[in-house]
Amino acid sequence: MLILFLFVLYQSIKGRQEDKMTETLVNVGLDERSYPIIIRSGVLADIGSDLRQRKIGTKYGIIADDTVAKLYGKQCMQSLQAAGIQAELIIFSHGEVNKTMATVATLASELAQQGFDRSDALIALGGGVTGDITGFLAAIYMRGIPFVQVPTTLLSQVDSSVGGKTGVDLPEGKNLVGVFYQPKIVYIDTDVLHTLPLDELRGGLAEVIKYGVIHDADFFSFLAQEREAVFALQQDTLTRLIARCCEIKAWVVEQDEREGGLRRILNFGHTIGHAVEAASDFQLIHGKAVAIGMCAVADLAVRTGHLQEGDAQAIKKLIEQYELPITIPTDLDRKVIKKYLLNDKKTVAGRVFYVLPQGIGKVMITDQVSQDAVDAVIACSGC
Ligand code: NAD
Ligand code: GLY
């Protein structure tokens, strides 16, 4: 009996070790601010034991929106508690409309009331909204405490959890207040994507396609071939896809952490996308707005002589293949979009920078785009 028990125990430990061996690791190399991205099915359950070894904080505030808290809050709490780490789950209402200074102020008060001090740390458990809010909160609470990213949407797994951009929106525009503040580690559990609404998955796929266009033609082709496996959430395909996006993002951020130049390529599709998102009163989710923005700048690149029409068509085809919109909805007021474009935080001294594709896998950054060309693209999108 004892031998049987020991055998079962051995098999279970061996199984878990083998699972861990199949995890994919991407490093973000930023000297003393470097950190690992661990990508693995089921990693959420092991966060506690991993954090115990890393000693990032004494006590952890797990920040989650109400939806994610219901789905994964308990599992995350249990993982920490099982490892002997004290943790509190702190919840805010989901949605971009709550990515505000007011939410940050409320969460900061809750941390203070619960006795969080400079030895403690935060965990962002959720999508990009939670990650941006939590990172910003961590950067300013008691003048800065460490934080960990546990992204639960595809968008946050491939983009927002990596690179240290944190912040909130103002009524005047998106992400207008924030800081660069890197997490200590990013844990990506591919299993959580099984509860993600299909529309949110599609939104994340817009950011995935972005990486193919800006840097990796082979990845672009991989996406064209693997569409079915992606929508079926096939483990190997997902891991490969997420890891490649994180590698490209890390490569960019390592060279230009604070967006002085190269990092702007990550905004491909975002300048017009953000304006469309804001003009829709955030009814259009971020990823869909980015998809529209990528098609609009592809048109802009053709119009200004930087891109072949065939490549613009290939970009739109892939975006459509992933069930994303390619034109600005007809009911959105073009004047309002233009107003938001000029308010974009990437505007420097009134100049708007555009990331124009020059082919698949290659982009350029320029502020030398005439307003007439932009107006024409916005006016013609969908007509
Ligand atoms: P989100 O955080 O609002 O998540 C979308 C919705 O999905 C929410 O309602 C959430 O509750 C729900 N959800 C999250 N995970 C889930 C899961 N596993 N199962 C079921 N439901 C789940 O939005 P998002 O699309 O993840 O992120 C968009 C935000 O990210 C925007 O605010 C954008 O500005 C920001 N962003 C930041 C960066 C950056 O570098 N910091 C980059 C890109 C985008
Ligand atoms: N998502 C754009 C950036 O991180 O720079």
mmCIF file of C-alpha atoms and ligand atoms in Angstrom, residues 65 67-68 71-72 94 96 99 127-129 132 152-153 155 159-160 165 174-175 192 195-197 200 249 286, ligand 1:
data_model
loop_
_atom_site.group_PDB
_atom_site.id
_atom_site.type_symbol
_atom_site.label_atom_id
_atom_site.label_comp_id
_atom_site.label_asym_id
_atom_site.label_seq_id
_atom_site.Cartn_x
_atom_site.Cartn_y
_atom_site.Cartn_z
ATOM 1 C CA ASP A 65 -12.270 43.596 -12.169
ATOM 2 C CA THR A 67 -15.770 39.642 -13.990
ATOM 3 C CA VAL A 68 -12.253 38.274 -13.620
ATOM 4 C CA LEU A 71 -13.716 33.614 -12.581
ATOM 5 C CA TYR A 72 -10.162 33.498 -11.230
ATOM 6 C CA HIS A 94 -14.910 46.118 -15.300
ATOM 7 C CA GLU A 96 -12.615 50.878 -20.151
ATOM 8 C CA LYS A 99 -9.823 53.094 -16.353
ATOM 9 C CA GLY A 127 -7.057 42.291 -19.023
ATOM 10 C CA GLY A 128 -5.338 45.427 -20.234
ATOM 11 C CA VAL A 129 -7.590 47.712 -18.213
ATOM 12 C CA ASP A 132 -2.810 49.541 -16.850
ATOM 13 C CA THR A 152 -6.197 37.091 -18.709
ATOM 14 C CA THR A 153 -7.188 38.435 -22.137
ATOM 15 C CA LEU A 155 -4.694 41.338 -25.830
ATOM 16 C CA ASP A 159 0.800 43.289 -25.534
ATOM 17 C CA SER A 160 -0.267 45.333 -22.527
ATOM 18 C CA LYS A 165 3.228 51.251 -20.033
ATOM 19 C CA LYS A 174 -7.145 57.630 -23.759
ATOM 20 C CA ASN A 175 -4.059 56.920 -21.642
ATOM 21 C CA VAL A 192 -7.854 31.378 -19.044
ATOM 22 C CA THR A 195 -13.594 31.741 -20.715
ATOM 23 C CA LEU A 196 -12.819 34.825 -22.772
ATOM 24 C CA PRO A 197 -15.794 36.008 -24.875
ATOM 25 C CA GLU A 200 -12.538 39.842 -26.810
ATOM 26 C CA LYS A 249 7.543 43.279 -27.934
ATOM 27 C CA HIS A 286 -9.845 48.464 -28.291
HETATM 28 P P1 NAD B 1 -10.231 44.568 -20.517
HETATM 29 O O1 NAD B 1 -9.194 44.535 -19.497
HETATM 30 O O2 NAD B 1 -11.338 45.548 -20.329
HETATM 31 O O3 NAD B 1 -10.839 43.111 -20.684
HETATM 32 C C1 NAD B 1 -11.925 42.928 -21.571
HETATM 33 C C2 NAD B 1 -13.095 42.254 -20.883
HETATM 34 O O4 NAD B 1 -12.800 40.879 -20.730
HETATM 35 C C3 NAD B 1 -13.411 42.783 -19.500
HETATM 36 O O5 NAD B 1 -14.802 42.904 -19.370
HETATM 37 C C4 NAD B 1 -12.901 41.704 -18.563
HETATM 38 O O6 NAD B 1 -13.618 41.619 -17.377
HETATM 39 C C5 NAD B 1 -13.059 40.461 -19.389
HETATM 40 N N1 NAD B 1 -12.114 39.385 -19.122
HETATM 41 C C6 NAD B 1 -10.794 39.486 -18.921
HETATM 42 N N2 NAD B 1 -10.228 38.273 -18.870
HETATM 43 C C7 NAD B 1 -11.221 37.378 -19.015
HETATM 44 C C8 NAD B 1 -11.264 35.963 -19.080
HETATM 45 N N3 NAD B 1 -10.165 35.211 -19.036
HETATM 46 N N4 NAD B 1 -12.484 35.362 -19.236
HETATM 47 C C9 NAD B 1 -13.612 36.127 -19.346
HETATM 48 N N5 NAD B 1 -13.623 37.454 -19.333
HETATM 49 C C10 NAD B 1 -12.442 38.077 -19.172
HETATM 50 O O7 NAD B 1 -9.632 44.900 -21.974
HETATM 51 P P2 NAD B 1 -8.378 44.360 -22.801
HETATM 52 O O8 NAD B 1 -8.863 44.227 -24.181
HETATM 53 O O9 NAD B 1 -7.712 43.224 -22.147
HETATM 54 O O10 NAD B 1 -7.373 45.592 -22.719
HETATM 55 C C11 NAD B 1 -7.679 46.833 -23.308
HETATM 56 C C12 NAD B 1 -6.927 47.898 -22.548
HETATM 57 O O11 NAD B 1 -5.524 47.662 -22.658
HETATM 58 C C13 NAD B 1 -7.158 49.292 -23.084
HETATM 59 O O12 NAD B 1 -7.383 50.146 -21.994
HETATM 60 C C14 NAD B 1 -5.859 49.648 -23.770
HETATM 61 O O13 NAD B 1 -5.591 51.030 -23.762
HETATM 62 C C15 NAD B 1 -4.875 48.887 -22.938
HETATM 63 N N6 NAD B 1 -3.598 48.578 -23.608
HETATM 64 C C16 NAD B 1 -2.463 48.878 -22.937
HETATM 65 C C17 NAD B 1 -1.247 48.590 -23.513
HETATM 66 C C18 NAD B 1 0.012 48.848 -22.744
HETATM 67 O O14 NAD B 1 1.101 48.704 -23.314
HETATM 68 N N7 NAD B 1 -0.071 49.177 -21.485
HETATM 69 C C19 NAD B 1 -1.183 48.002 -24.779
HETATM 70 C C20 NAD B 1 -2.387 47.696 -25.432
HETATM 71 C C21 NAD B 1 -3.601 47.996 -24.838
#
